[in-house]
């Protein structure tokens, strides 16, 4: 009986020491974490001052995603013998210059994806990779500052695809107006005098027009987390059928030496593209702006991110 009591006492004492040690370690960790947070706050403040300095700021970050698989005699699925895979990447590049009297911002967005599904039992099946996502956008914004937060500005923006149908369609916006920058790395562009040039072989579908250009752009780094979001829209004065907008978003979290996890997604609405798809791809020759289903266009990429 004495041995049992002694063993129980030692066991309880051990638990007490363990609990005390664990609480002490957690308390020590909390103190050190508070110190790290304070240091990171000072680093972010210094980086904000660096970003506000005059001169060019050049950089890029993006996402690489991919997967590959192969099956042989896997009878549980509809195609037991197949090779499949996806490859994709996104690049967000920028060259920004901020001076006391003016600013000049050039941005590039590129998103390319390929997919493959090869049914080995089908001799007519396509073996190689096929284009899945194809986005190219480059813009250049110049502003002459009337105050710290407002400038008169001019913008040129070009959008198209690279892998197929280059410049068919292609969109070139050129316009003037004003830019509001309420805080660092956030801007709102409103250009009521803008012409949207549309280049395409389908002249009876695509049409250039005069209208307003509205752009909202924001980018920010929070420690190891980086984000960029851009909403670019054109509102035609001639017809809402000629208006369009594109919203792209990029997120990345750095794990080690510029490498981490990245996620990109985009949304787009363009009725001219929807009509062109209905007529030239689906074969609906009787389609019109009033009869087509203008579904929301979307894409996303998830994979390894990089920053340089």
XYZ file of C-alpha atoms in Angstrom, residues 13 42 47 64-65 81 100 127 148 167-168 171 251 267 297 300:
16
model
C 4.494 15.453 -8.779
C 9.201 48.407 -37.532
C 9.618 49.382 -46.084
C 3.835 27.979 -60.913
C 1.378 25.093 -60.785
C -5.106 3.607 -69.615
C 7.439 64.768 -56.164
C -1.719 13.146 -77.003
C -0.424 64.655 -52.832
C -4.539 40.247 -81.269
C -7.749 38.554 -82.463
C -8.050 45.564 -76.947
C -1.825 36.085 -53.454
C -13.033 37.156 -63.433
C -15.520 34.072 -67.332
C -7.547 30.190 -61.183
